[in-house]
Coordinates of C-alpha atoms and ligand atoms in Angstrom, one line a residue:
M1 CA -105.7 12.3 1.7
M2 CA -107.3 12.7 5.0
N3 CA -107.4 9.6 7.2
E4 CA -107.1 8.7 10.8
I5 CA -103.3 8.5 10.8
N6 CA -102.9 11.9 9.2
A7 CA -105.2 13.8 11.6
Q8 CA -103.1 16.1 13.6
S9 CA -105.4 15.7 16.6
N10 CA -104.5 12.1 16.8
Y11 CA -100.8 12.9 17.2
N12 CA -101.4 14.6 20.5
Q13 CA -102.4 11.2 21.9
Y14 CA -99.1 9.6 21.0
P15 CA -97.0 8.8 24.1
F16 CA -93.9 10.8 24.9
Y17 CA -90.7 8.9 25.4
N18 CA -88.2 10.7 27.6
G19 CA -85.1 8.5 27.3
E20 CA -82.2 8.1 24.8
L21 CA -83.1 6.9 21.3
G22 CA -81.0 5.3 18.6
L23 CA -77.9 3.4 19.3
I24 CA -76.2 3.1 22.6
Y25 CA -72.8 1.4 21.9
S26 CA -70.3 -0.4 24.1
K27 CA -67.8 -3.1 23.4
K28 CA -69.9 -5.5 25.4
N29 CA -73.2 -4.8 23.7
S30 CA -75.2 -2.5 21.4
S31 CA -78.7 -1.4 22.4
F32 CA -81.1 0.0 19.7
R33 CA -84.3 1.9 20.4
I34 CA -86.7 3.7 18.1
W35 CA -89.9 5.6 18.7
S36 CA -92.8 4.5 16.5
P37 CA -96.1 4.4 18.3
S38 CA -98.2 3.7 15.3
A39 CA -96.2 0.6 14.2
K40 CA -97.5 -2.9 14.6
E41 CA -94.1 -4.5 14.1
A42 CA -90.5 -3.2 13.9
Q43 CA -87.2 -4.7 12.7
L44 CA -83.5 -3.9 12.9
L45 CA -81.5 -5.0 9.8
L46 CA -77.7 -5.4 9.9
Y47 CA -75.4 -5.1 6.9
K48 CA -71.7 -5.4 6.3
D49 CA -71.8 -2.6 3.7
G50 CA -73.1 1.0 3.7
E51 CA -75.1 0.6 0.5
N52 CA -75.0 -2.8 -1.2
G53 CA -75.8 -6.5 -0.3
Q54 CA -78.4 -8.2 1.8
P55 CA -78.8 -7.9 5.5
F56 CA -76.7 -10.6 7.4
K57 CA -79.0 -10.4 10.3
T58 CA -82.6 -9.3 10.9
I59 CA -83.9 -8.8 14.4
D60 CA -87.5 -8.3 15.4
L61 CA -87.6 -5.4 17.9
T62 CA -89.7 -5.8 21.1
K63 CA -92.5 -3.3 21.8
D64 CA -91.5 -1.4 24.9
I65 CA -92.7 1.6 26.9
N66 CA -94.1 4.9 25.5
G67 CA -94.2 4.0 21.8
T68 CA -90.7 2.6 21.6
W69 CA -89.3 -0.5 20.1
H70 CA -86.1 -2.0 21.5
T71 CA -83.4 -4.7 21.3
T72 CA -79.9 -5.3 22.8
L73 CA -77.3 -7.3 20.9
T74 CA -74.5 -8.7 22.9
G75 CA -70.9 -8.5 21.6
D76 CA -69.0 -5.8 19.7
W77 CA -70.9 -4.6 16.6
K78 CA -68.5 -1.8 15.7
G79 CA -68.1 -1.3 11.9
K80 CA -71.5 -2.9 11.0
F81 CA -74.2 -0.9 9.2
Y82 CA -77.8 -0.9 10.3
V83 CA -81.3 0.3 9.3
F84 CA -84.8 0.0 10.7
R85 CA -88.2 -0.7 9.2
V86 CA -91.6 -0.6 10.7
M87 CA -95.0 -2.1 9.8
I88 CA -97.9 0.3 9.6
N89 CA -101.3 -0.4 8.2
S90 CA -100.2 -4.0 7.4
K91 CA -97.4 -2.8 5.2
W92 CA -93.6 -2.6 5.8
N93 CA -92.3 0.9 5.3
N94 CA -89.0 1.6 3.6
E95 CA -85.7 0.7 5.4
I96 CA -84.3 3.9 6.9
P97 CA -81.2 4.7 8.9
D98 CA -81.6 5.6 12.5
P99 CA -82.8 9.2 12.6
Y100 CA -80.6 9.6 15.7
A101 CA -77.6 8.0 13.9
K102 CA -74.2 9.6 14.7
A103 CA -72.4 7.9 11.8
V104 CA -73.5 6.7 8.4
G105 CA -72.1 5.1 5.2
I106 CA -72.0 6.5 1.7
N107 CA -74.9 8.9 1.0
G108 CA -76.3 8.4 4.4
K109 CA -78.3 5.4 3.4
R110 CA -77.4 3.2 6.4
A111 CA -76.3 4.1 9.9
M112 CA -73.0 2.7 11.2
V113 CA -72.1 1.3 14.6
I114 CA -69.1 3.2 15.8
D115 CA -67.3 4.0 19.0
L116 CA -67.3 7.8 19.1
K117 CA -64.0 7.8 20.9
D118 CA -62.4 6.5 17.6
T119 CA -63.5 9.8 15.9
D120 CA -61.4 12.2 18.1
P121 CA -58.4 13.6 16.4
Q122 CA -55.2 14.0 18.4
G123 CA -55.5 16.6 21.1
W124 CA -59.3 16.8 20.8
V125 CA -59.9 16.4 24.5
N126 CA -57.9 19.6 25.1
D127 CA -59.6 21.5 22.3
K128 CA -60.8 24.8 23.6
S129 CA -62.8 27.6 21.9
P130 CA -60.7 30.8 21.7
A131 CA -61.9 34.0 23.4
F132 CA -63.2 36.5 20.9
S133 CA -63.0 39.6 23.0
K134 CA -62.6 40.6 26.6
Y135 CA -66.2 40.0 27.5
N136 CA -67.3 37.6 24.7
N137 CA -70.6 39.5 24.1
A138 CA -72.4 38.5 20.9
V139 CA -71.8 42.0 19.5
D140 CA -68.0 41.5 19.8
A141 CA -68.2 38.9 17.1
V142 CA -67.5 39.5 13.4
I143 CA -69.2 36.7 11.6
Y144 CA -68.0 35.5 8.2
E145 CA -70.3 33.2 6.2
L146 CA -68.6 30.6 4.0
H147 CA -69.4 27.4 2.2
V148 CA -66.9 24.5 2.7
R149 CA -66.5 23.7 -0.9
D150 CA -66.4 27.3 -2.2
A151 CA -63.5 28.1 0.1
G152 CA -60.9 26.0 -1.6
I153 CA -62.2 24.5 -4.8
D154 CA -60.7 27.2 -7.1
E155 CA -57.6 26.0 -8.8
N156 CA -55.8 29.1 -7.5
S157 CA -56.6 28.4 -3.9
G158 CA -53.3 26.8 -3.2
I159 CA -55.2 24.3 -1.0
K160 CA -54.4 20.6 -1.3
H161 CA -57.7 19.1 0.0
K162 CA -59.9 21.2 -2.3
G163 CA -63.6 21.3 -1.2
K164 CA -63.0 19.3 1.9
F165 CA -63.1 19.9 5.7
L166 CA -59.3 19.2 5.7
G167 CA -58.8 21.9 3.1
L168 CA -60.1 24.5 5.5
A169 CA -57.7 23.2 8.1
E170 CA -54.6 23.9 5.9
L171 CA -52.5 26.7 7.1
G172 CA -50.1 28.8 5.0
T173 CA -51.8 28.4 1.7
H174 CA -51.6 31.1 -0.9
S175 CA -52.7 32.0 -4.4
K176 CA -50.3 32.1 -7.4
E177 CA -50.2 35.8 -6.8
G178 CA -48.7 35.0 -3.4
L179 CA -51.6 36.1 -1.2
A180 CA -53.0 34.2 1.7
T181 CA -56.0 32.0 1.0
G182 CA -58.4 29.7 3.0
L183 CA -57.8 29.6 6.7
S184 CA -54.8 31.9 6.5
H185 CA -56.9 34.5 4.8
L186 CA -59.6 34.3 7.4
K187 CA -57.0 34.8 10.2
E188 CA -55.5 37.8 8.3
L189 CA -58.9 39.4 7.9
G190 CA -59.5 39.4 11.6
V191 CA -63.0 37.9 11.7
T192 CA -63.9 36.0 14.9
H193 CA -66.6 33.4 13.8
I194 CA -66.8 31.3 10.7
H195 CA -70.4 30.4 9.9
L196 CA -70.3 27.5 7.5
L197 CA -73.2 26.7 5.3
P198 CA -74.7 23.3 6.2
F199 CA -72.2 20.6 7.0
F200 CA -74.6 18.0 8.4
D201 CA -75.4 15.2 6.0
Y202 CA -77.6 16.6 3.2
A203 CA -79.2 14.7 0.4
S204 CA -78.5 16.5 -2.9
V205 CA -74.9 15.7 -3.7
D206 CA -73.9 12.1 -4.6
E207 CA -71.0 11.6 -2.1
S208 CA -69.4 9.1 -4.5
K209 CA -69.1 11.8 -7.2
P210 CA -68.8 15.1 -5.3
D211 CA -67.5 16.9 -8.3
H212 CA -70.6 16.1 -10.4
Q213 CA -73.1 18.2 -8.5
Y214 CA -73.0 21.3 -6.3
N215 CA -75.3 22.3 -3.5
W216 CA -75.4 24.7 -0.6
G217 CA -76.8 21.8 1.5
Y218 CA -80.1 23.1 2.8
D219 CA -81.7 19.7 2.3
P220 CA -81.2 17.7 5.5
L221 CA -81.0 13.9 5.4
N222 CA -79.2 12.8 8.6
Y223 CA -79.3 15.5 11.2
N224 CA -76.6 14.2 13.5
V225 CA -73.9 13.3 11.0
P226 CA -71.5 15.4 9.0
E227 CA -71.8 15.6 5.2
G228 CA -69.8 13.0 3.4
S229 CA -68.8 14.9 0.3
Y230 CA -66.6 17.1 2.4
S231 CA -64.7 14.2 3.7
T232 CA -61.8 12.3 2.0
N233 CA -63.7 8.9 2.5
P234 CA -67.5 9.1 2.6
Y235 CA -67.8 5.3 2.7
D236 CA -66.3 5.1 6.2
G237 CA -68.5 6.5 8.9
I238 CA -65.5 7.6 11.1
T239 CA -63.6 9.7 8.5
R240 CA -66.1 12.5 8.0
I241 CA -66.5 12.9 11.8
K242 CA -62.8 12.9 12.5
E243 CA -62.0 15.3 9.6
L244 CA -64.7 17.8 10.7
K245 CA -63.3 17.7 14.2
Q246 CA -59.8 18.3 12.8
M247 CA -61.0 21.3 11.0
I248 CA -62.8 22.7 14.1
E249 CA -59.7 22.0 16.3
T250 CA -57.5 23.9 13.8
F251 CA -60.0 26.8 13.7
H252 CA -59.9 27.0 17.5
K253 CA -56.1 26.9 17.6
N254 CA -56.0 29.8 15.2
G255 CA -58.4 32.0 17.1
L256 CA -61.5 31.3 15.1
R257 CA -64.9 30.0 16.3
I258 CA -67.3 27.9 14.3
I259 CA -71.0 28.4 13.7
F260 CA -73.3 25.6 12.6
D261 CA -76.0 26.2 10.0
A262 CA -79.1 24.5 11.5
V263 CA -81.9 23.4 9.1
Y264 CA -84.5 21.7 11.3
N265 CA -87.4 23.5 9.5
H266 CA -87.9 20.8 6.9
T267 CA -86.5 17.5 5.6
A268 CA -85.2 16.9 2.1
L269 CA -87.7 14.1 1.6
T270 CA -91.3 14.3 2.8
E271 CA -93.2 11.0 2.7
K272 CA -90.0 9.0 2.5
S273 CA -88.0 10.9 5.1
N274 CA -86.5 9.0 8.0
F275 CA -89.0 10.7 10.3
N276 CA -92.0 10.0 8.2
Q277 CA -91.2 6.3 7.5
L278 CA -91.0 5.7 11.3
V279 CA -94.0 7.8 12.4
P280 CA -96.0 8.9 9.4
G281 CA -97.2 12.5 9.7
Y282 CA -96.2 13.1 13.3
Y283 CA -93.1 15.3 12.8
Y284 CA -94.7 17.7 10.4
R285 CA -97.4 20.4 10.3
H286 CA -100.5 19.8 8.2
K287 CA -103.0 21.9 6.5
Q288 CA -106.7 21.5 7.4
D289 CA -107.2 19.0 4.5
G290 CA -104.5 16.8 6.1
E291 CA -101.9 17.6 3.4
F292 CA -98.3 18.5 4.4
S293 CA -98.1 22.2 5.1
N294 CA -95.2 24.1 3.4
A295 CA -94.1 27.3 5.2
T296 CA -90.5 26.5 4.0
G297 CA -91.1 26.3 0.3
C298 CA -89.4 22.9 0.4
N299 CA -92.5 20.7 0.4
N300 CA -93.0 20.3 4.1
E301 CA -92.4 22.0 7.5
T302 CA -91.5 20.3 10.7
A303 CA -93.6 20.7 13.9
S304 CA -91.2 21.9 16.6
E305 CA -94.2 22.3 19.0
M306 CA -94.8 18.5 18.9
P307 CA -93.1 17.0 22.0
M308 CA -91.0 14.4 20.1
M309 CA -89.9 16.9 17.4
R310 CA -89.0 19.4 20.1
K311 CA -87.0 16.7 21.9
F312 CA -85.2 15.8 18.7
M313 CA -84.2 19.3 17.9
I314 CA -82.9 20.1 21.4
E315 CA -81.0 16.8 21.6
S316 CA -79.5 17.2 18.1
I317 CA -78.3 20.7 18.7
L318 CA -76.9 19.9 22.1
Y319 CA -75.1 16.9 20.6
W320 CA -73.4 19.1 18.0
A321 CA -72.4 21.7 20.6
K322 CA -70.9 19.1 23.0
E323 CA -69.5 16.5 20.6
Y324 CA -68.2 18.9 18.0
H325 CA -67.4 21.9 20.2
I326 CA -69.7 24.2 18.1
D327 CA -69.6 27.9 19.1
G328 CA -72.8 29.1 17.6
F329 CA -75.9 28.2 15.6
R330 CA -77.6 29.9 12.7
F331 CA -81.3 28.8 12.3
D332 CA -82.5 28.6 8.8
L333 CA -86.1 29.9 8.5
M334 CA -86.3 30.2 12.2
G335 CA -89.8 31.8 11.8
V336 CA -91.1 28.3 11.2
H337 CA -90.1 27.1 14.7
D338 CA -92.1 27.9 17.8
I339 CA -90.8 30.5 20.3
E340 CA -90.9 28.1 23.2
T341 CA -88.7 25.5 21.6
M342 CA -86.2 28.2 20.5
N343 CA -86.0 29.5 24.1
I344 CA -85.4 26.0 25.5
I345 CA -82.6 25.5 23.0
S346 CA -81.1 28.9 23.9
K347 CA -81.3 28.1 27.6
E348 CA -79.7 24.7 27.3
L349 CA -76.9 25.9 25.0
H350 CA -76.1 28.9 27.2
K351 CA -75.7 26.5 30.1
I352 CA -73.0 24.6 28.4
K353 CA -71.4 27.6 26.6
P354 CA -72.4 31.0 28.1
D355 CA -70.8 32.8 25.1
I356 CA -72.5 30.8 22.4
I357 CA -74.0 32.9 19.6
L358 CA -77.4 32.1 18.3
Y359 CA -79.2 33.8 15.4
G360 CA -81.7 33.0 12.8
E361 CA -83.9 34.1 9.9
G362 CA -87.0 35.6 11.5
W363 CA -89.2 34.7 8.6
T364 CA -90.7 31.8 6.6
A365 CA -91.1 31.1 2.9
G366 CA -94.9 30.6 3.1
D367 CA -97.9 30.4 5.4
S368 CA -97.8 28.1 8.4
P369 CA -100.8 26.7 10.3
L370 CA -99.1 27.5 13.6
P371 CA -100.2 31.1 14.5
D372 CA -97.7 34.0 14.0
S373 CA -97.8 34.9 17.6
L374 CA -96.2 31.5 18.6
R375 CA -93.4 31.5 16.0
A376 CA -89.9 32.9 16.2
L377 CA -90.6 35.6 13.7
K378 CA -88.6 38.9 13.5
K379 CA -91.7 40.8 14.9
N380 CA -91.6 38.5 18.0
A381 CA -87.8 38.9 18.5
W382 CA -88.4 40.6 21.8
E383 CA -89.7 37.2 23.1
L384 CA -86.6 35.3 22.1
N385 CA -84.0 35.0 24.8
G386 CA -80.3 35.2 23.7
I387 CA -81.2 34.7 20.0
A388 CA -80.6 37.4 17.3
V389 CA -82.5 37.8 14.1
F390 CA -81.2 39.1 10.7
S391 CA -82.2 42.7 10.0
D392 CA -83.4 42.7 6.4
D393 CA -84.3 46.4 7.2
I394 CA -80.6 47.5 7.1
R395 CA -79.7 44.9 4.4
D396 CA -82.1 46.3 1.9
G397 CA -81.8 49.9 3.3
I398 CA -78.2 49.8 2.3
K399 CA -78.4 48.2 -1.2
G400 CA -82.1 48.0 -2.2
S401 CA -84.6 45.2 -2.1
V402 CA -83.3 41.7 -2.7
F403 CA -86.5 40.9 -4.5
T404 CA -86.1 43.5 -7.2
A405 CA -82.7 43.5 -9.0
K406 CA -83.0 47.1 -10.2
D407 CA -83.9 48.5 -6.8
R408 CA -81.2 50.7 -5.2
G409 CA -80.4 51.5 -1.6
F410 CA -78.7 54.2 0.4
V411 CA -75.2 53.5 -0.9
S412 CA -76.4 53.5 -4.5
G413 CA -78.1 56.9 -4.2
K414 CA -81.7 56.0 -3.6
L415 CA -83.6 58.8 -2.0
G416 CA -85.4 58.2 1.3
M417 CA -83.4 55.3 2.6
E418 CA -81.7 57.2 5.4
E419 CA -84.2 56.2 8.1
S420 CA -83.8 52.4 7.2
V421 CA -80.1 52.7 7.5
K422 CA -80.3 54.6 10.8
F423 CA -82.7 51.9 12.0
G424 CA -79.8 49.5 11.3
I425 CA -77.1 51.8 12.9
V426 CA -79.1 51.5 16.2
A427 CA -79.5 47.7 15.6
A428 CA -83.3 47.9 15.6
C429 CA -83.4 49.2 19.2
E430 CA -85.5 52.1 20.5
H431 CA -83.9 55.4 19.7
P432 CA -85.5 58.9 20.2
Q433 CA -84.3 60.3 16.9
I434 CA -85.5 57.5 14.6
D435 CA -88.7 58.0 12.7
Y436 CA -89.8 54.3 12.6
S437 CA -92.7 55.0 10.2
K438 CA -90.1 55.7 7.5
D439 CA -88.2 52.4 8.0
N440 CA -88.6 50.1 5.0
Y441 CA -90.0 47.1 6.8
S442 CA -90.4 46.9 10.5
K443 CA -92.0 50.3 11.4
H444 CA -91.0 49.7 15.1
A445 CA -87.9 48.7 17.1
F446 CA -87.8 44.9 17.1
A447 CA -84.7 44.4 19.2
A448 CA -84.6 44.5 23.0
N449 CA -80.8 45.0 22.8
P450 CA -78.1 45.3 20.0
G451 CA -77.2 41.6 20.6
N452 CA -80.7 40.7 19.2
T453 CA -79.8 42.0 15.7
V454 CA -77.6 40.6 13.0
T455 CA -76.4 43.6 11.0
Y456 CA -75.6 42.7 7.4
C457 CA -76.0 43.8 3.8
E458 CA -75.3 40.5 2.0
C459 CA -75.4 36.7 2.5
H460 CA -75.4 33.5 0.4
D461 CA -79.0 34.1 -0.7
N462 CA -79.7 36.5 -3.5
N463 CA -77.2 38.5 -5.6
T464 CA -73.8 39.3 -4.1
L465 CA -73.5 42.9 -3.1
W466 CA -71.1 43.5 -6.0
D467 CA -73.6 41.9 -8.5
K468 CA -76.5 43.8 -7.0
L469 CA -74.6 47.1 -7.4
A470 CA -73.9 46.2 -11.1
L471 CA -77.5 45.2 -11.8
S472 CA -79.0 48.3 -10.1
M473 CA -76.4 50.8 -11.2
P474 CA -75.5 49.6 -14.8
D475 CA -74.2 53.0 -15.8
A476 CA -72.0 53.6 -12.8
S477 CA -68.3 53.2 -13.3
V478 CA -66.4 50.4 -11.6
E479 CA -64.7 52.9 -9.4
D480 CA -68.0 54.3 -8.3
R481 CA -69.4 50.8 -7.6
K482 CA -66.3 49.9 -5.6
A483 CA -66.8 53.1 -3.5
M484 CA -70.5 52.0 -2.9
Q485 CA -69.4 48.5 -1.8
Q486 CA -66.9 50.0 0.6
L487 CA -69.5 52.4 1.9
A488 CA -71.9 49.5 2.5
L489 CA -69.3 47.5 4.4
T490 CA -68.4 50.6 6.4
I491 CA -72.0 50.9 7.5
V492 CA -72.2 47.2 8.5
L493 CA -69.0 47.3 10.5
T494 CA -69.6 50.5 12.3
S495 CA -73.2 49.9 13.1
Q496 CA -74.4 48.4 16.4
G497 CA -75.5 44.7 16.5
I498 CA -73.7 41.6 15.4
P499 CA -71.9 42.3 12.1
F500 CA -72.1 39.6 9.4
L501 CA -70.1 39.4 6.2
H502 CA -70.6 37.2 3.2
A503 CA -67.4 35.4 2.1
G504 CA -65.5 37.3 -0.6
T505 CA -67.3 40.6 -0.1
E506 CA -63.9 41.9 0.9
F507 CA -62.6 41.5 -2.6
L508 CA -65.8 42.1 -4.6
R509 CA -67.1 38.6 -5.0
S510 CA -69.4 38.0 -8.0
K511 CA -71.7 35.2 -8.9
N512 CA -72.0 36.5 -12.5
G513 CA -75.4 37.9 -11.6
V514 CA -76.9 34.5 -10.6
E515 CA -79.6 35.4 -8.1
N516 CA -80.0 31.9 -6.5
S517 CA -76.8 29.9 -6.9
Y518 CA -77.8 27.0 -4.6
K519 CA -77.0 24.4 -7.2
S520 CA -75.1 26.5 -9.8
G521 CA -71.8 24.7 -9.5
D522 CA -68.2 25.8 -8.8
D523 CA -68.0 28.2 -11.8
I524 CA -70.5 30.5 -10.1
N525 CA -70.0 29.7 -6.4
A526 CA -66.2 29.1 -5.9
I527 CA -64.3 31.9 -4.2
K528 CA -61.9 33.1 -7.0
W529 CA -58.7 33.8 -5.1
S530 CA -57.3 36.0 -7.9
L531 CA -59.9 38.6 -7.0
K532 CA -58.0 39.2 -3.8
K533 CA -55.0 40.5 -5.7
E534 CA -57.2 42.5 -8.1
N535 CA -59.0 44.2 -5.2
I536 CA -56.4 44.2 -2.5
D537 CA -57.3 47.8 -1.7
V538 CA -60.8 46.8 -0.7
T539 CA -59.6 43.8 1.3
N540 CA -57.2 46.0 3.2
Y541 CA -60.0 48.5 3.8
V542 CA -62.2 45.8 5.3
K543 CA -59.4 44.5 7.4
Q544 CA -58.8 48.0 8.8
L545 CA -62.5 48.4 9.5
I546 CA -62.7 45.1 11.4
K547 CA -59.6 46.1 13.4
I548 CA -61.2 49.5 14.4
R549 CA -64.4 47.7 15.4
K550 CA -62.6 45.2 17.6
E551 CA -60.6 48.0 19.3
H552 CA -63.5 50.2 20.1
P553 CA -66.4 49.3 22.4
A554 CA -68.3 52.3 21.0
F555 CA -69.3 50.2 18.0
R556 CA -70.3 47.2 20.3
M557 CA -72.8 48.6 22.8
T558 CA -74.6 45.9 24.7
T559 CA -77.8 47.6 25.8
A560 CA -80.6 49.5 24.1
K561 CA -80.2 52.2 26.8
Q562 CA -76.6 52.8 25.8
V563 CA -77.7 53.1 22.2
A564 CA -80.4 55.6 22.9
E565 CA -78.2 57.7 25.2
N566 CA -74.9 57.6 23.3
I567 CA -75.7 57.9 19.7
L568 CA -76.7 61.3 18.4
F569 CA -77.7 61.9 14.8
D570 CA -77.2 65.2 13.1
Q571 CA -80.8 66.0 12.1
H572 CA -79.7 68.8 9.7
V573 CA -77.7 66.9 7.1
H574 CA -78.3 66.8 3.3
E575 CA -80.6 64.2 1.9
R576 CA -78.8 60.9 1.0
T577 CA -76.4 61.5 3.8
I578 CA -76.1 60.4 7.4
A579 CA -74.0 61.8 10.2
Y580 CA -73.8 60.9 13.9
T581 CA -71.7 61.0 16.9
I582 CA -71.0 58.4 19.6
N583 CA -70.2 59.4 23.1
G584 CA -67.2 57.1 23.4
A585 CA -66.2 58.3 26.9
A586 CA -69.5 57.0 28.3
L587 CA -68.6 53.6 26.8
K588 CA -65.1 53.5 28.2
D589 CA -63.7 53.9 24.7
K590 CA -60.3 55.6 24.3
W591 CA -61.9 57.8 21.7
E592 CA -63.8 60.4 23.7
T593 CA -66.2 61.3 20.9
I594 CA -66.6 59.6 17.5
F595 CA -68.0 61.3 14.4
I596 CA -69.2 59.1 11.6
A597 CA -70.5 60.3 8.2
F598 CA -71.9 58.6 5.2
N599 CA -72.5 60.1 1.8
G600 CA -74.7 57.9 -0.4
S601 CA -75.2 60.5 -3.1
D602 CA -73.4 61.0 -6.4
A603 CA -71.9 64.4 -5.4
T604 CA -69.5 65.7 -2.9
K605 CA -71.3 66.8 0.3
E606 CA -70.2 69.0 3.2
F607 CA -70.8 68.0 6.8
S608 CA -70.5 70.2 9.9
L609 CA -68.3 68.8 12.6
P610 CA -69.3 69.4 16.2
D611 CA -67.0 71.7 18.1
G612 CA -63.4 70.7 18.9
H613 CA -60.3 69.3 17.3
W614 CA -61.1 66.2 15.2
K615 CA -58.7 63.6 14.0
M616 CA -59.3 61.3 11.0
A617 CA -59.5 57.7 12.0
F618 CA -60.5 56.3 8.7
D619 CA -61.8 57.5 5.4
R620 CA -62.4 56.8 1.8
G621 CA -62.4 60.1 -0.1
A622 CA -62.8 62.6 2.7
E623 CA -61.1 65.9 3.0
I624 CA -61.0 67.6 6.4
E625 CA -60.8 71.3 6.9
P626 CA -60.2 71.5 10.7
A627 CA -60.1 75.3 10.7
S628 CA -63.6 75.6 9.4
G629 CA -65.1 72.7 11.3
K630 CA -66.3 71.2 8.0
I631 CA -65.6 68.0 6.2
Q632 CA -66.1 67.2 2.6
L633 CA -67.1 63.7 1.6
K634 CA -66.8 62.6 -2.0
K635 CA -69.7 60.7 -3.6
Y636 CA -70.4 57.3 -2.1
S637 CA -68.0 57.6 0.7
A638 CA -67.6 57.4 4.5
A639 CA -65.4 58.9 7.2
I640 CA -64.7 58.1 10.8
L641 CA -63.3 60.9 13.0
Y642 CA -62.5 61.1 16.7
K643 CA -61.5 63.3 19.5
D644 CA -59.3 61.9 22.3
Ligands
CA1 CA1 -74.9 13.6 2.0

């Protein structure tokens, strides 16, 4: 219903508060401040428990400057729980935890007064992010996308704290087949960054019964607090923080960096969200009729362009980066956010961590009232500073559209996908040999530099690559599909841009054909560690590819100019194949020239090698005939050769 409070124009007249909001704690006193310009009264309620009982103290907040309400309580309030409520239109809204809360009790219902110093595990002050390459450019990263619970919940994980932050901090774990699992597996694989699906406090899983539901966690409840179901004690506000920090510290000690999955584009609740109970309507975009707009497909979309929402996002992200030593952020449905906010976030984060990695989904799940030209969409990627976007062009070029199960891609023999894969090989940069009109989606180079592009073929969304190959190639043999999977991963790990792998792809992870497994449970989602033994050849293959990528700057160019000048495609290859050379010498690579060939067809194909004596670096089903300057590639296979 349209009324004065819901009219977006009115929100622009709300005052901006520039200071610190929420709780400021010391042993001598606790100060509380909320921003609620439309409230007529506001209260702070204190509880002894995180969910039950009556408040033992209720304090009327004093109206203060710029739409804020405030009180200071003398004494040490550590360990007490608190909520706020405000009166709007003569009615008390629901009690809500502090939107800025840094600690909460069970299920995030009430905020908790804590001293953040109590949350630091031993050695935290000396925790340091490991280097991930000589120059720590974003393209030097190899990102691995994992869900906290999926990593260890399988009975064969050998992990003690299954499904918990602490489980991912266990070293030396192995399956009953004797192969490394969890953190030890990640180290062995050689990836540099672990992107964990949401580990802020989300709404969908009852933290008191974490084994009763499953969720990926894209349903934000308390933005500045870790999720309780991943902790060993979700009732105590300190435990989840401390255990998450312990996990991060262990990652860092073992050479791995951590990426936070940021979901600021919507809130799990709409009318009843923390934001909306304090300041009805303000934090969201609205349609012309005053209803909540829904570009996220999750009932609402936040309004990053509104000054107090922008402030919230920036402060929240900086808090995670500083307090939890986060090394990168992945922005869910980044196309919802405005470009200006994203660039401020990037600038502030790079100030505190110059080698931080930022990337996001340059799309939305529906229409937004904020014009396209203002939002962080893939087509506007050139306006984003130091933030990459996912390339769905190469993702679907490799394996077929995620929206049509039966659709095939380059690795499964579909005709006409060569240009979409080549578009990905050059990381969506300008290249003189690409016919952009034949690219599946973009039709133009969207990246200013390779670091603006995330190169991938699979993530937590949609079918796993292994399931996609089975659904789209039902008559192909397992051996052939294995070859296709390896070809796909070879393309990802040799292409320019920031490579991104979905957990378990290195041993043919399946979700039994479930397309959207966001709440499917452990049966579908858990990493089944016995697969590693079954497909150890694929795991070793991927490990070798990662090693080659990390050793060779030729696969990690940093400028579009380098890409245009040093990659040369063979324009005379058979259909369903791609071949190109990289001028390694120009990139200070120890391999003077590199020759890469992909055969996505179902028959052996012959490729002509450029002049000279070539050595085989890596192959899957290639036969070289050096005398003739030809190389034969079996169906669905790849080869990397070099001259030194
Ligand atoms: Ca939760």
